[in-house]
Each structure stands twice: as C-alpha cells, then as structure tokens.
GROMACS .gro file of C-alpha atoms in nm:
model
  335
    1MET     CA    1  15.697   0.328   8.560
    2ALA     CA    2  15.502   0.633   8.446
    3THR     CA    3  15.197   0.582   8.218
    4THR     CA    4  15.066   0.836   7.969
    5LYS     CA    5  14.693   0.902   7.955
    6ARG     CA    6  14.554   0.917   7.606
    7THR     CA    7  14.309   1.190   7.514
    8PRO     CA    8  13.989   1.058   7.348
    9PHE     CA    9  13.971   1.110   6.973
   10ILE     CA   10  13.655   1.312   6.993
   11ARG     CA   11  13.832   1.563   7.223
   12ASN     CA   12  14.146   1.602   7.017
   13VAL     CA   13  14.204   1.939   6.855
   14PHE     CA   14  14.305   1.947   6.492
   15THR     CA   15  14.474   2.242   6.334
   16LEU     CA   16  14.431   2.334   5.969
   17ARG     CA   17  14.687   2.588   5.841
   18LEU     CA   18  14.624   2.765   5.511
   19ALA     CA   19  14.911   2.981   5.379
   20SER     CA   20  14.982   3.160   5.053
   21GLU     CA   21  15.297   3.100   4.842
   22ASN     CA   22  15.500   3.381   5.000
   23SER     CA   23  15.371   3.294   5.351
   24ALA     CA   24  15.259   3.651   5.397
   25ASN     CA   25  14.906   3.558   5.490
   26THR     CA   26  14.839   3.251   5.700
   27PHE     CA   27  14.494   3.125   5.807
   28ILE     CA   28  14.479   2.881   6.096
   29LEU     CA   29  14.161   2.681   6.165
   30ARG     CA   30  14.136   2.470   6.480
   31PHE     CA   31  13.845   2.226   6.519
   32LYS     CA   32  13.749   1.915   6.705
   33PRO     CA   33  13.584   1.601   6.557
   34MET     CA   34  13.274   1.693   6.759
   35HIS     CA   35  13.242   2.008   6.553
   36VAL     CA   36  13.258   1.808   6.229
   37ILE     CA   37  12.998   1.561   6.357
   38LEU     CA   38  12.763   1.842   6.463
   39LEU     CA   39  12.810   2.017   6.127
   40LEU     CA   40  12.736   1.697   5.934
   41ALA     CA   41  12.429   1.631   6.151
   42LEU     CA   42  12.310   1.987   6.089
   43ILE     CA   43  12.357   1.948   5.712
   44ILE     CA   44  12.181   1.610   5.708
   45GLY     CA   45  11.890   1.750   5.914
   46ALA     CA   46  11.855   2.048   5.685
   47VAL     CA   47  11.863   1.828   5.374
   48TRP     CA   48  11.606   1.592   5.527
   49PHE     CA   49  11.378   1.882   5.628
   50PHE     CA   50  11.388   2.045   5.285
   51ALA     CA   51  11.348   1.706   5.111
   52LYS     CA   52  11.046   1.625   5.326
   53ASP     CA   53  10.892   1.965   5.262
   54PHE     CA   54  10.960   1.932   4.887
   55GLY     CA   55  10.810   1.582   4.884
   56SER     CA   56  10.494   1.700   5.059
   57ASP     CA   57  10.468   1.991   4.813
   58ALA     CA   58  10.516   1.749   4.521
   59ALA     CA   59  10.251   1.512   4.660
   60ALA     CA   60  10.012   1.805   4.706
   61ALA     CA   61  10.087   1.920   4.351
   62ASN     CA   62  10.019   1.567   4.222
   63ARG     CA   63   9.691   1.559   4.411
   64ARG     CA   64   9.593   1.896   4.264
   65CYS     CA   65   9.685   1.776   3.913
   66GLU     CA   66   9.480   1.460   3.958
   67ALA     CA   67   9.186   1.665   4.086
   68LEU     CA   68   9.220   1.899   3.787
   69ARG     CA   69   9.234   1.603   3.548
   70LYS     CA   70   8.922   1.454   3.708
   71SER     CA   71   8.744   1.788   3.688
   72ASN     CA   72   8.851   1.820   3.325
   73ARG     CA   73   8.709   1.477   3.246
   74GLU     CA   74   8.381   1.566   3.416
   75LEU     CA   75   8.365   1.893   3.222
   76GLU     CA   76   8.430   1.705   2.895
   77MET     CA   77   8.151   1.458   2.977
   78HIS     CA   78   7.920   1.748   3.063
   79VAL     CA   79   8.009   1.925   2.737
   80GLU     CA   80   7.942   1.602   2.544
   81LYS     CA   81   7.603   1.567   2.714
   82LEU     CA   82   7.524   1.930   2.631
   83ARG     CA   83   7.627   1.868   2.270
   84GLU     CA   84   7.402   1.560   2.250
   85GLU     CA   85   7.116   1.756   2.408
   86LYS     CA   86   7.173   2.034   2.155
   87ASN     CA   87   7.158   1.787   1.866
   88ARG     CA   88   6.844   1.629   2.012
   89LEU     CA   89   6.677   1.969   2.051
   90ALA     CA   90   6.780   2.060   1.697
   91GLY     CA   91   6.619   1.739   1.571
   92LEU     CA   92   6.302   1.813   1.769
   93VAL     CA   93   6.289   2.166   1.631
   94GLU     CA   94   6.332   2.033   1.278
   95MET     CA   95   6.054   1.777   1.333
   96GLN     CA   96   5.827   2.048   1.473
   97ASN     CA   97   5.901   2.267   1.171
   98ILE     CA   98   5.808   1.979   0.942
   99GLU     CA   99   5.487   1.915   1.138
  100LEU     CA  100   5.401   2.286   1.130
  101ALA     CA  101   5.459   2.294   0.755
  102GLU     CA  102   5.231   1.991   0.710
  103ARG     CA  103   4.964   2.149   0.930
  104LEU     CA  104   4.993   2.471   0.729
  105ARG     CA  105   4.939   2.276   0.409
  106GLU     CA  106   4.638   2.101   0.566
  107VAL     CA  107   4.496   2.440   0.671
  108GLU     CA  108   4.545   2.575   0.320
  109ASP     CA  109   4.377   2.267   0.170
  110THR     CA  110   4.090   2.299   0.419
  111SER     CA  111   4.054   2.669   0.333
  112SER     CA  112   4.038   2.587  -0.038
  113GLU     CA  113   3.775   2.319   0.024
  114VAL     CA  114   3.566   2.553   0.242
  115ARG     CA  115   3.586   2.822  -0.025
  116SER     CA  116   3.477   2.574  -0.292
  117ILE     CA  117   3.185   2.457  -0.073
  118ILE     CA  118   3.053   2.808  -0.010
  119GLY     CA  119   3.115   2.912  -0.370
  120LEU     CA  120   3.404   3.153  -0.314
  121PRO     CA  121   3.719   3.182  -0.527
  122SER     CA  122   4.020   2.992  -0.401
  123SER     CA  123   4.293   3.166  -0.205
  124ALA     CA  124   4.529   3.131  -0.501
  125LYS     CA  125   4.285   3.323  -0.722
  126ALA     CA  126   4.232   3.584  -0.452
  127SER     CA  127   4.607   3.634  -0.412
  128ALA     CA  128   4.648   3.659  -0.791
  129LYS     CA  129   4.367   3.912  -0.801
  130SER     CA  130   4.528   4.115  -0.525
  131LYS     CA  131   4.858   4.120  -0.715
  132GLU     CA  132   4.686   4.278  -1.017
  133HIS     CA  133   4.601   4.591  -0.815
  134LYS     CA  134   4.870   4.857  -0.827
  135ARG     CA  135   4.937   5.079  -0.530
  136PRO     CA  136   4.834   5.436  -0.612
  137ALA     CA  137   5.023   5.744  -0.499
  138LEU     CA  138   4.922   5.814  -0.140
  139SER     CA  139   4.893   6.154   0.017
  140SER     CA  140   4.847   6.070   0.385
  141ARG     CA  141   4.936   5.805   0.640
  142SER     CA  142   4.574   5.700   0.693
  143ARG     CA  143   4.522   5.658   0.320
  144LEU     CA  144   4.839   5.445   0.302
  145ALA     CA  145   4.708   5.221   0.579
  146ARG     CA  146   4.369   5.190   0.408
  147GLU     CA  147   4.528   5.095   0.076
  148TYR     CA  148   4.755   4.836   0.238
  149ALA     CA  149   4.460   4.689   0.427
  150ARG     CA  150   4.252   4.682   0.109
  151GLU     CA  151   4.529   4.507  -0.085
  152ASP     CA  152   4.646   4.259   0.182
  153PHE     CA  153   4.295   4.157   0.292
  154SER     CA  154   4.127   4.161  -0.045
  155GLY     CA  155   4.048   3.789  -0.010
  156LEU     CA  156   3.875   3.854   0.323
  157SER     CA  157   3.685   4.144   0.175
  158ASP     CA  158   3.570   3.929  -0.116
  159MET     CA  159   3.454   3.661   0.124
  160LYS     CA  160   3.266   3.913   0.336
  161SER     CA  161   3.099   4.068   0.035
  162GLU     CA  162   2.997   3.728  -0.098
  163ILE     CA  163   2.852   3.627   0.240
  164GLU     CA  164   2.659   3.953   0.261
  165LYS     CA  165   2.547   3.915  -0.099
  166ASN     CA  166   2.415   3.562  -0.050
  167GLY     CA  167   2.270   3.640   0.292
  168LYS     CA  168   2.439   3.349   0.465
  169ASP     CA  169   2.559   3.330   0.820
  170ILE     CA  170   2.920   3.227   0.898
  171GLU     CA  171   2.802   2.965   1.146
  172SER     CA  172   2.571   2.809   0.889
  173LEU     CA  173   2.864   2.791   0.647
  174LYS     CA  174   3.092   2.624   0.903
  175LYS     CA  175   2.856   2.331   0.961
  176PRO     CA  176   2.858   2.195   0.604
  177ALA     CA  177   3.231   2.258   0.580
  178GLU     CA  178   3.297   2.067   0.902
  179SER     CA  179   3.073   1.780   0.798
  180HIS     CA  180   3.248   1.767   0.462
  181MET     CA  181   3.591   1.758   0.626
  182LYS     CA  182   3.475   1.484   0.864
  183ALA     CA  183   3.352   1.283   0.567
  184VAL     CA  184   3.686   1.334   0.388
  185ARG     CA  185   3.884   1.225   0.694
  186ARG     CA  186   3.652   0.926   0.743
  187ARG     CA  187   3.696   0.825   0.380
  188ASN     CA  188   4.075   0.861   0.400
  189ARG     CA  189   4.087   0.658   0.721
  190LEU     CA  190   3.876   0.383   0.570
  191MET     CA  191   4.071   0.380   0.246
  192SER     CA  192   4.393   0.337   0.446
  193ILE     CA  193   4.265   0.016   0.615
  194ILE     CA  194   4.088  -0.141   0.314
  195PRO     CA  195   4.327  -0.370   0.117
  196CYS     CA  196   4.256  -0.216  -0.224
  197MET     CA  197   4.622  -0.198  -0.332
  198LYS     CA  198   4.801  -0.468  -0.529
  199PRO     CA  199   5.077  -0.580  -0.289
  200SER     CA  200   5.346  -0.669  -0.543
  201ALA     CA  201   5.449  -0.638  -0.905
  202GLY     CA  202   5.388  -0.934  -1.135
  203ILE     CA  203   5.102  -1.117  -1.306
  204ILE     CA  204   4.817  -1.311  -1.147
  205THR     CA  205   4.887  -1.674  -1.238
  206SER     CA  206   4.618  -1.840  -1.024
  207PRO     CA  207   4.284  -1.677  -0.933
  208PHE     CA  208   4.061  -1.716  -0.629
  209GLY     CA  209   3.840  -2.030  -0.611
  210PHE     CA  210   3.862  -2.400  -0.693
  211ARG     CA  211   4.154  -2.520  -0.906
  212VAL     CA  212   4.376  -2.822  -0.965
  213HIS     CA  213   4.656  -2.791  -0.712
  214PRO     CA  214   4.994  -2.768  -0.894
  215VAL     CA  215   5.169  -2.986  -0.633
  216TYR     CA  216   4.903  -3.228  -0.503
  217GLY     CA  217   4.732  -3.271  -0.844
  218TYR     CA  218   4.365  -3.270  -0.732
  219SER     CA  219   4.090  -3.008  -0.722
  220ARG     CA  220   4.124  -2.788  -0.419
  221PHE     CA  221   3.991  -2.452  -0.305
  222HIS     CA  222   4.242  -2.169  -0.355
  223SER     CA  223   4.185  -1.918  -0.073
  224GLY     CA  224   4.373  -1.631  -0.240
  225ILE     CA  225   4.546  -1.529  -0.560
  226ASP     CA  226   4.901  -1.602  -0.681
  227ILE     CA  227   5.112  -1.313  -0.815
  228ALA     CA  228   5.426  -1.441  -0.991
  229ASP     CA  229   5.749  -1.249  -1.046
  230GLY     CA  230   6.121  -1.287  -0.983
  231CYS     CA  231   6.263  -1.400  -0.649
  232GLY     CA  232   6.334  -1.097  -0.427
  233THR     CA  233   6.053  -0.880  -0.571
  234PRO     CA  234   5.940  -0.636  -0.297
  235ILE     CA  235   5.606  -0.702  -0.126
  236TYR     CA  236   5.416  -0.407   0.020
  237ALA     CA  237   5.134  -0.380   0.274
  238ALA     CA  238   4.802  -0.360   0.087
  239ALA     CA  239   4.658  -0.149   0.371
  240SER     CA  240   4.763   0.006   0.700
  241GLY     CA  241   4.749  -0.219   1.003
  242ARG     CA  242   4.932  -0.418   1.269
  243VAL     CA  243   5.150  -0.726   1.216
  244THR     CA  244   4.986  -1.021   1.398
  245ASP     CA  245   5.215  -1.295   1.260
  246ALA     CA  246   5.549  -1.293   1.080
  247CYS     CA  247   5.703  -1.641   1.075
  248TYR     CA  248   5.718  -1.976   0.895
  249MET     CA  249   5.360  -2.111   0.856
  250GLY     CA  250   5.379  -2.460   0.711
  251GLY     CA  251   5.250  -2.472   0.352
  252TYR     CA  252   5.250  -2.090   0.336
  253GLY     CA  253   5.626  -2.087   0.404
  254ASN     CA  254   5.755  -1.757   0.534
  255ALA     CA  255   5.438  -1.550   0.573
  256VAL     CA  256   5.310  -1.220   0.714
  257VAL     CA  257   4.958  -1.162   0.849
  258LEU     CA  258   4.829  -0.804   0.892
  259SER     CA  259   4.521  -0.696   1.087
  260HIS     CA  260   4.364  -0.377   0.948
  261GLY     CA  261   4.051  -0.324   1.157
  262CYS     CA  262   3.678  -0.344   1.065
  263GLY     CA  263   3.728  -0.722   1.036
  264TYR     CA  264   3.984  -0.695   0.754
  265SER     CA  265   4.311  -0.894   0.751
  266THR     CA  266   4.556  -0.995   0.478
  267LEU     CA  267   4.810  -1.277   0.438
  268TYR     CA  268   5.130  -1.275   0.230
  269GLY     CA  269   5.282  -1.623   0.179
  270HIS     CA  270   5.585  -1.802   0.024
  271CYS     CA  271   5.817  -1.504   0.102
  272SER     CA  272   6.193  -1.543   0.075
  273SER     CA  273   6.254  -1.307   0.369
  274LEU     CA  274   6.046  -1.093   0.606
  275CYS     CA  275   6.102  -0.726   0.693
  276VAL     CA  276   5.856  -0.689   0.985
  277SER     CA  277   5.795  -0.849   1.323
  278PRO     CA  278   5.477  -0.925   1.527
  279GLY     CA  279   5.326  -0.622   1.699
  280GLN     CA  280   5.476  -0.375   1.452
  281THR     CA  281   5.250  -0.113   1.293
  282VAL     CA  282   5.283  -0.063   0.918
  283ARG     CA  283   5.137   0.188   0.674
  284LYS     CA  284   4.976   0.124   0.340
  285GLY     CA  285   5.247   0.072   0.078
  286GLU     CA  286   5.524  -0.001   0.334
  287LEU     CA  287   5.775  -0.277   0.252
  288ILE     CA  288   5.701  -0.593   0.455
  289ALA     CA  289   5.872  -0.885   0.273
  290TYR     CA  290   6.036  -1.015  -0.046
  291MET     CA  291   5.889  -1.266  -0.290
  292GLY     CA  292   6.020  -1.623  -0.278
  293SER     CA  293   5.925  -1.989  -0.305
  294THR     CA  294   5.919  -2.118   0.054
  295GLY     CA  295   5.664  -2.370   0.177
  296VAL     CA  296   5.452  -2.572  -0.072
  297SER     CA  297   5.544  -2.388  -0.391
  298THR     CA  298   5.652  -2.464  -0.748
  299GLY     CA  299   5.829  -2.132  -0.811
  300PRO     CA  300   5.875  -1.775  -0.686
  301HIS     CA  301   5.537  -1.609  -0.634
  302LEU     CA  302   5.322  -1.436  -0.372
  303HIS     CA  303   5.016  -1.609  -0.230
  304TYR     CA  304   4.791  -1.317  -0.126
  305GLU     CA  305   4.474  -1.353   0.081
  306VAL     CA  306   4.208  -1.104   0.196
  307ARG     CA  307   3.993  -1.209   0.491
  308ILE     CA  308   3.682  -1.049   0.638
  309ASN     CA  309   3.614  -1.169   0.995
  310GLY     CA  310   3.828  -1.476   0.919
  311THR     CA  311   3.652  -1.566   0.591
  312CYS     CA  312   3.862  -1.555   0.273
  313VAL     CA  313   3.727  -1.338  -0.011
  314ASP     CA  314   3.851  -1.269  -0.366
  315PRO     CA  315   4.135  -1.014  -0.330
  316SER     CA  316   4.105  -0.901  -0.694
  317LEU     CA  317   3.760  -0.754  -0.619
  318TYR     CA  318   3.927  -0.498  -0.392
  319PHE     CA  319   4.176  -0.367  -0.648
  320GLU     CA  320   3.901  -0.134  -0.775
  321PHE     CA  321   3.715  -0.027  -0.462
  322SER     CA  322   3.398   0.171  -0.544
  323GLN     CA  323   3.239   0.459  -0.355
  324LYS     CA  324   2.924   0.250  -0.309
  325ARG     CA  325   3.110  -0.022  -0.120
  326LEU     CA  326   3.280   0.244   0.090
  327ASP     CA  327   2.942   0.397   0.180
  328ASN     CA  328   2.815   0.051   0.275
  329LEU     CA  329   3.110   0.004   0.510
  330ILE     CA  330   3.050   0.346   0.668
  331ALA     CA  331   2.684   0.261   0.725
  332LYS     CA  332   2.765  -0.090   0.855
  333TYR     CA  333   3.024   0.010   1.114
  334GLY     CA  334   2.881   0.355   1.192
  335LEU     CA  335   3.205   0.529   1.103
   0.00000   0.00000   0.00000
C-alpha cells in the first residue's frame, strides 16, 4: 500500500491571483508562510525600534523640561531675592537721605549759633541781603564771574570783613563756639534723662509724703504722687532710659521701672496694660503703658515715683526743672 508524504505547512506555496473584471490583466503572487512570518517579524522589529527610540526621545525631552522648570524656579527665586535686596537698598537710601537732611539742619543751626556768638548776621539775613542785589549788565566773562562770586558768597565776604574789622582770629572764634555747642549738647543730653515731664494727663489727687492710706485707713508714707484719669489713659516715659522691670509688682499692680542714668529712675504703677519689656530702650515722651487700677487701688490712676540712687523724692519738684539745678548736676557728675 503506497503512502503519501505530506509537505510541511511552512514549506507550502500559496498562490494569490488578482484579476480585473474583463480578465485582461492578471497578477499572480506566490508566497510561503515563511515569507509572511519574516515580514511580520520585520514589521514588529521596526515598530519596536522606532517605539524605543521615540520613548527615549520623550524621556530625554521630559528630563529637559524638568531641568528647564527647575532652572526657571531658581531664576524666579533669584529675581525675588534681587527684588527684596532692591527694596532694602531703597529703604537704606531713604534713611540715609533723612539722616543727611537732619545733619544739614543741624549744620545750619550750628552755623546760626556760631554767627550769633561772634556777632554776625544769620545766614537767612545774609541770603536775603544777597537777593536784594541786582545783577548789573556785564561786559566781559571775568566781570561776570566776579559778580557771581560777589553775589553768591556775599555772606562769606560779610563774615570776612567783620572778622577783619574786629581783629579776631578764626581759631579764637571756633573755641567759644565749640564750647557753646558742647554745653548745648550736654544740656540736651541731661534734659533727656531728667524726669521733668508729667507722664500722663489727669489731676494730682494725692501728693508726695505722709497721708492716710485710702485702703488700709492709717497714716502711711506715700512714696510718689497719684495722677487720676480715665482707665486706658496713655502713660509716657518722663525721661529717656532703659526698662529694668515691666511686670506685676504686688501692691503696685502692673508696673514699669525705668533707669535713666546719673542715679535717676522712675516707677509707673497700677497700669491696666504695659507696652514695653525689660531691656528695651525708650525715649522721653514714648508710650510705655496705659492707666488702670491693678494692685492695691481704689480707682483708675497712675502712681508715679522718682528715685535718686534708690531714694524716693517728690516728683512734682521736677516738673519745673531750673537751670540752677541743671548746673548743679553738671558740676556733681562732671558732665
């Protein structure tokens, strides 16, 4: 019995016939399954290669975008820092302008005082006098320069003529002026640390000295004065100094103690609230607390004390501080 040998499927040949309607043109395509498999493998490899390449390009693009975003954030932070630095520099420039303006005013005041000491007209009068002169018609450049110099520096010319007239030396005039300015600065510095300012509005209801205590009912020494007004009335520093205490102090209630130097210190008691803290520096007339009735008190008022080297003195005596007492302080402390 004869057997037929089958040809493997992968080796079979398939024929694909393509013909038009009138069978005039016929296209015959013969292929094996191996060809189809190879073609599919080639297509899949190409797709995988291009997909891999596209994915790597996309990942690289994402990395570049992330790097650009990071760089953009750093640039924005840098710009913000530059903007803050610009604002800070603008503030410093404005503060320097204010300081320069204040120094200019101080120089002008000093110039006026020096002129008054040496008996010369003030700069304002000299400038007014210079404005009264009219510029004449000038015929040459040198004459124009001379006229401008004569008009712009008329005050200096007046000063020079007065010095020559009186026969005084400039150095001899500077010494009394400098000593006068030192005395003025010394007086201003002392007046800023002497508690000669009434610290709060209101009337004095209890003076300094012995009195019948309104709560305990027996005679007792009153170490300060009581200034009565409404609750919440502002309390100001009677002199420039440093805050040594700002807390609740028993019978004083909420209280502030300021040290002013030269042995002076002040106490402000029975406050409703405090506006300063220990170690803080305050200026004369600066707000430090509000009037209240804390501690041993019968109503809203300020208990105000002035102490010299720890000893309480009558604060009302300092509300009108005389030049004689100031001279005594200067002599005592060698200021």
